[in-house]
CSV table of C-alpha atoms and ligand atoms in Angstrom, one decimal:
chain,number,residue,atom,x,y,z
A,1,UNK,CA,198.4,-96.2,-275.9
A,2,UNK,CA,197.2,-95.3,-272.4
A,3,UNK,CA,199.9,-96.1,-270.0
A,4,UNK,CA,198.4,-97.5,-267.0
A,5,UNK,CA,199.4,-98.9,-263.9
A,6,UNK,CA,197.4,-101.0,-261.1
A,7,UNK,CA,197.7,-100.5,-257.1
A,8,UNK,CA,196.3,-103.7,-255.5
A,9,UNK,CA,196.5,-107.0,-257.1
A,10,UNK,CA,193.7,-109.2,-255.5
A,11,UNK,CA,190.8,-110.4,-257.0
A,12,UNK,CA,189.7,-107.3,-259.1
A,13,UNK,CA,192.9,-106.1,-259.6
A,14,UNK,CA,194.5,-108.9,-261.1
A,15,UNK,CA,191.5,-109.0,-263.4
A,16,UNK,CA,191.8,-105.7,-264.4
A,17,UNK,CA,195.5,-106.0,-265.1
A,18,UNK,CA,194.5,-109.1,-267.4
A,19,UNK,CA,191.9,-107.0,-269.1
A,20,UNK,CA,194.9,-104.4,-269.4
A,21,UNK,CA,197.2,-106.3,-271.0
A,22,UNK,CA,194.6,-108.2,-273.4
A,23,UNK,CA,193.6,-104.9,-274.9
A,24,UNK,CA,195.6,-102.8,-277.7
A,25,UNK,CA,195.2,-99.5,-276.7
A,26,UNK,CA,196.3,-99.7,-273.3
A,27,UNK,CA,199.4,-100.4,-272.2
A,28,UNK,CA,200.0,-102.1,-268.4
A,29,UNK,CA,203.4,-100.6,-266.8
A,30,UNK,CA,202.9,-103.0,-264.0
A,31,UNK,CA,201.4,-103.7,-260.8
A,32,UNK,CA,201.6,-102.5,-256.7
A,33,UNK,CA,201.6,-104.9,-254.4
A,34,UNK,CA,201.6,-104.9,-250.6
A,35,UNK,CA,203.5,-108.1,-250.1
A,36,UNK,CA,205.2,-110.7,-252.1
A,37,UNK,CA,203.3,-113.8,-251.9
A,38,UNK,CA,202.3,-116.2,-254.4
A,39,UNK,CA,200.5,-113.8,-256.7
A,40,UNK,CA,204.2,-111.6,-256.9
A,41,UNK,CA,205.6,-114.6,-258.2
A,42,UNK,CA,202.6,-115.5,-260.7
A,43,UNK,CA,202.7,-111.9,-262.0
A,44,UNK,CA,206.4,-111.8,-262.2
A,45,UNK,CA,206.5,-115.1,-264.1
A,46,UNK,CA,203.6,-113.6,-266.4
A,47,UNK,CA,206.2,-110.9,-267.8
A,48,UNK,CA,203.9,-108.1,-265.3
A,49,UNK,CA,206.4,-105.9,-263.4
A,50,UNK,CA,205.7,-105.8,-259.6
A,51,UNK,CA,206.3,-102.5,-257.7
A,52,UNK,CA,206.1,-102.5,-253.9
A,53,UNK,CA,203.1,-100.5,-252.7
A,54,UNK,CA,205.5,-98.4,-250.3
A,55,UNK,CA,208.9,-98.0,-248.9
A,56,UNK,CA,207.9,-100.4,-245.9
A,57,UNK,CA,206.0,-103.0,-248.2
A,58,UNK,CA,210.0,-102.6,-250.2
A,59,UNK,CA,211.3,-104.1,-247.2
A,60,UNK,CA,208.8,-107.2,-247.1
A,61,UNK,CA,209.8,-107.7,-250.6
A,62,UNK,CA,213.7,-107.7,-249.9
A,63,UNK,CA,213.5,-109.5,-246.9
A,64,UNK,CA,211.9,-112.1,-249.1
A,65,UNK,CA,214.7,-111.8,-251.8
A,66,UNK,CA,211.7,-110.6,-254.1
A,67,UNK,CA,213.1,-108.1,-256.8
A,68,UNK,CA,210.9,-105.1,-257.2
A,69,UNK,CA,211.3,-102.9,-260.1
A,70,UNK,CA,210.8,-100.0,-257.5
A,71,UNK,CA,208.0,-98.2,-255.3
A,72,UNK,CA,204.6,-97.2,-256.2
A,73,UNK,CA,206.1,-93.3,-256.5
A,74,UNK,CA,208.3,-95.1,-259.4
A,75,UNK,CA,205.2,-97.2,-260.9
A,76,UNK,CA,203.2,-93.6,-260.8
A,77,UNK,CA,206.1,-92.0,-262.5
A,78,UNK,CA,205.6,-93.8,-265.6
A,79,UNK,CA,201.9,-93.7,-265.9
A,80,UNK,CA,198.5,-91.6,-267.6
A,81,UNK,CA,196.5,-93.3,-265.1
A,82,UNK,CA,196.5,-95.8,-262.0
A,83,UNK,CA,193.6,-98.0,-261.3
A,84,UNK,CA,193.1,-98.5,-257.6
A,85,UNK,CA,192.1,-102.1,-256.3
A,86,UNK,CA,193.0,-101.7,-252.6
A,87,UNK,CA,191.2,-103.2,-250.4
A,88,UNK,CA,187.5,-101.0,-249.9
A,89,UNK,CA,188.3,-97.7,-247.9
A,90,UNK,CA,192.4,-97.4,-248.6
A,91,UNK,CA,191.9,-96.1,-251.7
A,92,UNK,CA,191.4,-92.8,-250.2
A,93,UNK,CA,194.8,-93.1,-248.2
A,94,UNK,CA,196.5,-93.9,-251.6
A,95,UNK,CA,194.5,-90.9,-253.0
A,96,UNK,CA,197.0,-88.0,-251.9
A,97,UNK,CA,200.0,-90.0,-253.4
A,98,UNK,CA,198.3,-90.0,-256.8
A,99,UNK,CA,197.4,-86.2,-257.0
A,100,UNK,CA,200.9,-85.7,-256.0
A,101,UNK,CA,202.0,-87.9,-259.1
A,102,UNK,CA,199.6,-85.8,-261.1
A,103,UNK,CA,198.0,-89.0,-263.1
A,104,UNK,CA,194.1,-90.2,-263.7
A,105,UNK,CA,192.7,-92.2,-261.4
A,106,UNK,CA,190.1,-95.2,-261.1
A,107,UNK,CA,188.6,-96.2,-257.7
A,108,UNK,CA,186.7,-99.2,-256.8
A,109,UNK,CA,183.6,-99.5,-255.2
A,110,UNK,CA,184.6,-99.7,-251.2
A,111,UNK,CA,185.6,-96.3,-251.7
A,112,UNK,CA,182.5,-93.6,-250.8
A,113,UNK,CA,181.2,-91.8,-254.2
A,114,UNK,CA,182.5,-88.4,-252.9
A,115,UNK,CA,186.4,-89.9,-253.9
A,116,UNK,CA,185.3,-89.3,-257.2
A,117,UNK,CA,183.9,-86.6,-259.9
A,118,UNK,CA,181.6,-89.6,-261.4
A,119,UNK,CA,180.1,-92.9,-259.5
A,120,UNK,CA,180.7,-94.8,-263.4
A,121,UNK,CA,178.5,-97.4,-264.7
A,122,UNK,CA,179.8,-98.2,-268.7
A,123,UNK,CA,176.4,-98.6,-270.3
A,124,UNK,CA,174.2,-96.0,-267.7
A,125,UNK,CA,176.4,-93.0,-267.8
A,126,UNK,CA,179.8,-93.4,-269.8
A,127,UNK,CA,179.7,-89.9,-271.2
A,128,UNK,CA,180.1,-88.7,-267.9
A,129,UNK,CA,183.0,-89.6,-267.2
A,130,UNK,CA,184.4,-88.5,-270.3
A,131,UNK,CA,187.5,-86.8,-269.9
A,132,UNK,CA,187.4,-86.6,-266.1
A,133,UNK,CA,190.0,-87.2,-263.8
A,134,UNK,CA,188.8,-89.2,-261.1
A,135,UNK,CA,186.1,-91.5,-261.0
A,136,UNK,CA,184.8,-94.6,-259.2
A,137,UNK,CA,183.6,-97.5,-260.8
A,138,UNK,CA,180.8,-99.3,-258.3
A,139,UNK,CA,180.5,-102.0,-256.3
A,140,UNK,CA,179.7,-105.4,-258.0
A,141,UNK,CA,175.7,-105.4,-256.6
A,142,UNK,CA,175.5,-101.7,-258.0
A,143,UNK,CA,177.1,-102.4,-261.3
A,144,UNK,CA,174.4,-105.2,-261.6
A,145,UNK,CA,171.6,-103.3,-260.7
A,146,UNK,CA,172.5,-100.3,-263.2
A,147,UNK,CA,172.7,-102.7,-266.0
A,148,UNK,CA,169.9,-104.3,-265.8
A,149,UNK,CA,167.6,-101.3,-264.7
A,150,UNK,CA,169.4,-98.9,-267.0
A,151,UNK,CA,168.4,-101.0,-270.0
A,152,UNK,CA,164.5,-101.2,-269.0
A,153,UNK,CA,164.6,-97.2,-267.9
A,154,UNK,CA,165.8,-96.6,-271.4
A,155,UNK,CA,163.8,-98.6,-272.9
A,156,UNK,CA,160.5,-98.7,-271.1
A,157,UNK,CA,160.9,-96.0,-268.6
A,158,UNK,CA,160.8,-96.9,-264.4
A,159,UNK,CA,158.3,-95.7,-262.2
A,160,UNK,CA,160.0,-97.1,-258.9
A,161,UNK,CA,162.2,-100.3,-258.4
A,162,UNK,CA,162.2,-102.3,-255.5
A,163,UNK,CA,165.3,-105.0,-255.1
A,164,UNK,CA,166.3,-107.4,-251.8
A,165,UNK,CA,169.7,-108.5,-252.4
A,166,UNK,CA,171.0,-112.2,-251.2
A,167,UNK,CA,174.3,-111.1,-250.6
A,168,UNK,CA,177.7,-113.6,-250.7
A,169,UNK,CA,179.5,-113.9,-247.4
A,170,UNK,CA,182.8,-112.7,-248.8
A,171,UNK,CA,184.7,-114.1,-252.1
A,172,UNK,CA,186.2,-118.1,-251.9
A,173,UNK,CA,189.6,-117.2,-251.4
A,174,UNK,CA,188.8,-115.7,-247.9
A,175,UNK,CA,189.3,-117.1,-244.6
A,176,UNK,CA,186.3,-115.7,-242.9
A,177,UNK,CA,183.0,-115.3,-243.4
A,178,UNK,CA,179.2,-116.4,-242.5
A,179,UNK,CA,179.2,-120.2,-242.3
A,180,UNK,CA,175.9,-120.9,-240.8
A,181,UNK,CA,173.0,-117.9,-240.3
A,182,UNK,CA,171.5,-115.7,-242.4
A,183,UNK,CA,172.8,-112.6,-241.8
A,184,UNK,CA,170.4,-109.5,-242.5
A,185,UNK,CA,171.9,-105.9,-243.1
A,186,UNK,CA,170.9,-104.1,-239.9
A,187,UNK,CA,170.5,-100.4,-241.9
A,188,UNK,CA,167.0,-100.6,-243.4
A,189,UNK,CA,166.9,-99.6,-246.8
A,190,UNK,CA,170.3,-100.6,-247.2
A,191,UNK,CA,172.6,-98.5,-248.9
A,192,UNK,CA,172.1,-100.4,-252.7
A,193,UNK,CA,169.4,-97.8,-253.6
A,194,UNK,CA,171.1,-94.6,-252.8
A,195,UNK,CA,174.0,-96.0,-254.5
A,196,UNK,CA,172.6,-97.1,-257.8
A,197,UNK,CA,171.3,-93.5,-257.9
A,198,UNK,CA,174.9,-92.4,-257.4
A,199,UNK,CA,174.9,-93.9,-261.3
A,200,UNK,CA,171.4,-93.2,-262.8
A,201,UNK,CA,169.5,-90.3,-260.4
A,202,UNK,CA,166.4,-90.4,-261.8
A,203,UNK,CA,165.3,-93.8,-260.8
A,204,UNK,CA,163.0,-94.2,-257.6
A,205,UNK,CA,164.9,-97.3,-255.7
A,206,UNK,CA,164.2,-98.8,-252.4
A,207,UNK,CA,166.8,-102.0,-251.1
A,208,UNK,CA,166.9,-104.8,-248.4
A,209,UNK,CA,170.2,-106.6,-247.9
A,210,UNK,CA,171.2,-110.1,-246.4
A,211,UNK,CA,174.0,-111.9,-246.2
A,212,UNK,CA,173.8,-116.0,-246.8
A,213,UNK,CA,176.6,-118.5,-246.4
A,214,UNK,CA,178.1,-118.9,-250.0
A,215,UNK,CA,180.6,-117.3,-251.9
A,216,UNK,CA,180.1,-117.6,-255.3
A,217,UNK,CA,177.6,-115.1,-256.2
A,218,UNK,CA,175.6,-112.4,-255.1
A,219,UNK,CA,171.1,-112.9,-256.6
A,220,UNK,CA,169.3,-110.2,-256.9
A,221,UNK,CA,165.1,-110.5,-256.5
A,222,UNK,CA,164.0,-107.0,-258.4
A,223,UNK,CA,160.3,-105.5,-259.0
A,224,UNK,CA,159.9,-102.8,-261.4
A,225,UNK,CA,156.9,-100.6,-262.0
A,226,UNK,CA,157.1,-99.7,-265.4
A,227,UNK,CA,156.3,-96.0,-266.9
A,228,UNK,CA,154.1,-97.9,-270.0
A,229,UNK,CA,152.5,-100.8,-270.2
A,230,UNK,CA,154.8,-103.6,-271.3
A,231,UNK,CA,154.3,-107.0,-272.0
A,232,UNK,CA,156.8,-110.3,-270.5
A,233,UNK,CA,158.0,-111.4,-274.6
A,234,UNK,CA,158.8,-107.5,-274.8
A,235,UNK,CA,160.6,-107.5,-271.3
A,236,UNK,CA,162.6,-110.6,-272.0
A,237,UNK,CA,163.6,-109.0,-275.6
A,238,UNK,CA,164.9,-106.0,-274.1
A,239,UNK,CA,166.8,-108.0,-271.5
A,240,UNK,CA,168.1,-110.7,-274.6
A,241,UNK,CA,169.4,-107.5,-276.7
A,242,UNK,CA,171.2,-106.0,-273.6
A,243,UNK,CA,175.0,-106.3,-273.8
A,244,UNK,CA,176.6,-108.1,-270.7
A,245,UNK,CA,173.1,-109.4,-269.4
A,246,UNK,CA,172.9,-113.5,-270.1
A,247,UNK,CA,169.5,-115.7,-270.2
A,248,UNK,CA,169.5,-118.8,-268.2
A,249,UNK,CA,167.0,-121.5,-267.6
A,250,UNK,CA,165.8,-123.2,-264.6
A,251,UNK,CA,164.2,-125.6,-266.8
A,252,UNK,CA,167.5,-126.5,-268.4
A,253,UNK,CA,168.9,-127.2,-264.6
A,254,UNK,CA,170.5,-124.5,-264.1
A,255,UNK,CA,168.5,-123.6,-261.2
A,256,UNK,CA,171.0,-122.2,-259.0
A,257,UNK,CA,174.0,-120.1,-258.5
A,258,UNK,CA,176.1,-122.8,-258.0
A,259,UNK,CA,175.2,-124.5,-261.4
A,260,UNK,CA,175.2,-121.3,-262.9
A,261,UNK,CA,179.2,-121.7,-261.8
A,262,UNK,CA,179.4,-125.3,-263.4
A,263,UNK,CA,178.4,-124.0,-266.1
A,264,UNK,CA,181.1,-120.7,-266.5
A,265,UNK,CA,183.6,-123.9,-265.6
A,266,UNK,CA,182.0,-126.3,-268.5
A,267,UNK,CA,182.2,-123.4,-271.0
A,268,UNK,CA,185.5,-122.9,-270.0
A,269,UNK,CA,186.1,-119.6,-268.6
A,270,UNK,CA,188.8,-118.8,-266.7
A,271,UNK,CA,188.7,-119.0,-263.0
A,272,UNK,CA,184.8,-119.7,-263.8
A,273,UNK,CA,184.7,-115.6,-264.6
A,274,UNK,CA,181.3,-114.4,-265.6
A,275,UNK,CA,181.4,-110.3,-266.2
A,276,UNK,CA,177.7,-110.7,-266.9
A,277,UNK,CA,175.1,-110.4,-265.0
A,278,UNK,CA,173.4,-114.0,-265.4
A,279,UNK,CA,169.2,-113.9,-265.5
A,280,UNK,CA,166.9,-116.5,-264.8
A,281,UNK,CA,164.6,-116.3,-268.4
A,282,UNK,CA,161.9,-118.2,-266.2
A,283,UNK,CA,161.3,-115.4,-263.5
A,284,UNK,CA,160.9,-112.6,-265.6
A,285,UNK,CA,157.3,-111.9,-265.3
A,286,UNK,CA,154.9,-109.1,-265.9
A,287,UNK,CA,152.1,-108.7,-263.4
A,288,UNK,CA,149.8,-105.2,-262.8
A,289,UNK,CA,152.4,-103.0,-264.5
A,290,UNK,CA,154.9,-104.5,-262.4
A,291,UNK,CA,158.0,-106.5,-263.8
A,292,UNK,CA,159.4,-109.2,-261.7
A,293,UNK,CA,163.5,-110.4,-262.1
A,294,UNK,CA,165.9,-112.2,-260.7
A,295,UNK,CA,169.7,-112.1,-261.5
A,296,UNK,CA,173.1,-113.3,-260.5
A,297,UNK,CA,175.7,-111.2,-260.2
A,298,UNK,CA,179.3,-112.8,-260.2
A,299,UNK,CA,180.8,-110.3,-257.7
A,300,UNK,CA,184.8,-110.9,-258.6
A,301,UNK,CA,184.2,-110.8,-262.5
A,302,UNK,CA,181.9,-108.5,-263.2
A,303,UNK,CA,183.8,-104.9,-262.5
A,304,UNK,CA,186.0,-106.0,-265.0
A,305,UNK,CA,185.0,-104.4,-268.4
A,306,UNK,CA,183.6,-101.3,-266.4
A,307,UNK,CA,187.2,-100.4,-265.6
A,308,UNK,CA,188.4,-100.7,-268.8
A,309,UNK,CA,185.5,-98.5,-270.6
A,310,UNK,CA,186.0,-96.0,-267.9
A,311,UNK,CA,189.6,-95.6,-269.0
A,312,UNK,CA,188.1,-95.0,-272.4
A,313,UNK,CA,185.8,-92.6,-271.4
A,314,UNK,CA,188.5,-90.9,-269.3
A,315,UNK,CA,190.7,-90.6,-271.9
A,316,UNK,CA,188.9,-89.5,-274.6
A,317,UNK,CA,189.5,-92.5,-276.9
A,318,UNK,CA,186.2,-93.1,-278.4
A,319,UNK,CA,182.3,-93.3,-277.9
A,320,UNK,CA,180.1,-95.4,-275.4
A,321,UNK,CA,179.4,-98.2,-277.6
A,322,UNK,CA,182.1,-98.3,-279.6
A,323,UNK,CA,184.1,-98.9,-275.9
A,324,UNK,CA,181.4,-101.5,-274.8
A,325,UNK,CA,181.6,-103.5,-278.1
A,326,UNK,CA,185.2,-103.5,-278.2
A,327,UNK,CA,185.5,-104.4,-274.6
A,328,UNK,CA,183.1,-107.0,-275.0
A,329,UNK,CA,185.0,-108.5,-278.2
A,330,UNK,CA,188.4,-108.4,-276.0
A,331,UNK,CA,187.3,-110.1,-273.2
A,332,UNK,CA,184.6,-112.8,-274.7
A,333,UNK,CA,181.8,-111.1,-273.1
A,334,UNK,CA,178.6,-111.4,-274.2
A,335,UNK,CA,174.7,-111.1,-274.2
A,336,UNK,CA,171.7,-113.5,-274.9
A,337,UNK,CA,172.2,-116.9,-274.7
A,338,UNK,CA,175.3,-119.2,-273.8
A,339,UNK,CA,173.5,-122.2,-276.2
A,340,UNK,CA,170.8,-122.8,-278.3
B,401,NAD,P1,191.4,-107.9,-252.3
B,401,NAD,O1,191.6,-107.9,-250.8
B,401,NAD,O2,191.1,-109.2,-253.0
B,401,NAD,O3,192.6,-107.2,-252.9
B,401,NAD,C1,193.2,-106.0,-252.5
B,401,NAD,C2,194.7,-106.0,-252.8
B,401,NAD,O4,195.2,-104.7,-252.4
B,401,NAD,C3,195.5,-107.1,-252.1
B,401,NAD,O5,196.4,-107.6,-253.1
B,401,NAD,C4,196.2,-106.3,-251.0
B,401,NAD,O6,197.4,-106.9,-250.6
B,401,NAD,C5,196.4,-105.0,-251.6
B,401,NAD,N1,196.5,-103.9,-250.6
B,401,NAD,C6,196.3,-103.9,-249.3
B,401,NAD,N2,196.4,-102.7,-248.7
B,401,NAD,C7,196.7,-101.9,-249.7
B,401,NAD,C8,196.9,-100.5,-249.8
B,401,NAD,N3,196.9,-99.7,-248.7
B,401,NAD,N4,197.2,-100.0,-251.0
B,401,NAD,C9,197.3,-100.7,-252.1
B,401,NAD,N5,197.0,-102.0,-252.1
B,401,NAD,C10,196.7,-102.6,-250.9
B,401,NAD,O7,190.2,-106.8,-252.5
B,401,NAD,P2,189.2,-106.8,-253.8
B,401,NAD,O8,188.1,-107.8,-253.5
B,401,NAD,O9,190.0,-107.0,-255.0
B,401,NAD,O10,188.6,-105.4,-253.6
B,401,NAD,C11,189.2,-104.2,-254.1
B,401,NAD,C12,188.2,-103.1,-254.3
B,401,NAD,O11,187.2,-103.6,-255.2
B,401,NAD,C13,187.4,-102.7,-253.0
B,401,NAD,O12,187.1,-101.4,-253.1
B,401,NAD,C14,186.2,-103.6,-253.2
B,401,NAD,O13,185.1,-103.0,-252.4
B,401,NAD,C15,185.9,-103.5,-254.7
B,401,NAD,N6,185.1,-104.6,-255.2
B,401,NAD,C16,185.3,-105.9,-254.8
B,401,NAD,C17,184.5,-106.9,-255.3
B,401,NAD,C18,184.6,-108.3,-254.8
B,401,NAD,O14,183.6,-109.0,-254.7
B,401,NAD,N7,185.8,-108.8,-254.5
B,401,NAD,C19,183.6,-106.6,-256.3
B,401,NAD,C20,183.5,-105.3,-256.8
B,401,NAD,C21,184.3,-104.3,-256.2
């Protein structure tokens, strides 16, 4: 058992800790936190023990009359590894107090790749980070993007890939964002490209950005050359047999991101949570040696299993696909279709 702890409990880290405590060979000592609001409570009344995140954050908590079980030094005492989900860029503040505690440690994806010894992607590069100390599990468009061009690289071979990302405005529990523009990233090529190549180095990637007014999920609009020439059945097979990639269908109404939402709700998954990356079956083409796709990527959900094969990997406890599979089985992810 793999005794981890998490710093940050927000919207990946309370989805990590779930994935934590749902699997059997990790063990979740309990959780930092900043402040105790509502999500204290819910993870206190969950049986997860709450830590404040530091000796000033201890004096929120007791000013609340929250009971901590200690400080994040106490949390790091009792752990193999901490999995960071502080907000993007404090995770290298928090950095210093985790070498010092002499544990593992998983970053997120607002951290910069140079955090890390490996920028970690489960199915491009999980040998990797086999056995390493630190690494960084990308951002939710990067994880997306390594997925799905990792399994056509492997498979077919990329010449170059070319992707505009529609960005979300920021996640629904926030109180700001983009309510009516369209927002484009001002850096042209944005910095997707260089950072998928942070995961897989040997692809040739060029990105656009913009933001849009919604928050549910980020679409992707990819072109692939491919190395050989490949047919749209053969593309659409590779893309079926891919773990944590789903087929959807505009035909079937589900011609949106927003249905593609109604749809995580009617199946029943919990906070409408879809770890896959979600692709329309209708836009994948095949034109002039060029492949043409377009994805959803569920930007809260879809770091999720990532962290908890990198802990695998990290640790030593056993190979790529074994991880993935098991992963997968744990947390009712899966590939294909949702329905016949
Ligand atoms: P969040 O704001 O929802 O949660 C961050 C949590 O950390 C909050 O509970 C906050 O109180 C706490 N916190 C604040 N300051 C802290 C500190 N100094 N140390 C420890 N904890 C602190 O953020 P999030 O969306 O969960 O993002 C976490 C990381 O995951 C970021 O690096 C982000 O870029 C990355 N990420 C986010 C998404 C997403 O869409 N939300 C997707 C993929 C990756």
């Amino acid at each position: 058992m793999i005794k981890v702890g998490v710093a940050g409990y927000g919207t990946i880290g309370k989805r990590v800790a779930e994935a934590l405590l749902k699997s059997d060979d990790m063990q979740l000592i309990g959780v930092s936190k900043t402040t105790p609001d509502y999500s204290a409570y819910l993870a206190k009344s969950k049986g997860v023990k709450v830590y404040a995140h530091s000796k000033a954050d201890l004096t929120n908590f007791e000013k609340a009359g929250f009971k901590v079980e200690g400080t994040i030094e106490d949390l790091l005492s009792q752990v193999d590894l901490i999995v960071d989900t502080s907000p993007g860029k404090k995770g290298v503040e928090n950095k210093p107090l985790y070498e010092e505690a002499g544990v593992k440690m998983i970053f997120q994806g607002g951290e910069k790749a140079n955090i890390a010894e490996v920028s970690f992607n489960a199915q491009a590069n999980f040998d990797q980070a086999w056995g390493k100390k630190i690494v960084r599990v990308v951002s939710c468009n990067t994880t997306g993007l390594s997925r799905v061009l990792h399994t056509i690289h492997s498979n077919i071979g990329v010449k170059q890939a070319k992707v505009v990302l529609i960005r979300r405005t920021c996640d629904p529990k926030e109180s700001k964002g983009l309510v009516n523009g369209i927002q484009p990233e001002m850096k042209m090529p944005s910095h997707h490209g260089p950072d998928l190549n942070t995961v897989i180095p040997d692809i040739k990637i060029e990105s656009l950005a913009v933001v849009v007014p919604t928050t549910l999920m980020h679409l992707h609009t990819l072109l692939v050359e491919f190395k050989k020439e490949t047919s749209r059945e053969q593309l659409i097979d590779i893309i079926k047999n891919t773990r944590r990639i789903i087929l959807v269908n505009g035909d079937h109404g589900l011609t949106s991101t927003n249905r593609v939402i109604e749809l995580a709700r009617d199946i029943g998954r919990l906070r409408y949570d879809l770890p896959e990356v979600v692709m329309w079956e209708d836009t994948i083409s095949v034109k002039d040696g060029w492949g043409y796709l377009v994805y959803a990527v569920h930007q809260e959900a879809i770091v999720q299993p990532e962290n908890i094969d990198a802990i695998r990997s990290m640790n030593k406890l056993m190979p790529k696909e074994e991880s993935i599979k098991k992963t997968d089985e744990t947390l009712g992810i899966v590939n294909g279709y949702l329905y016949k």
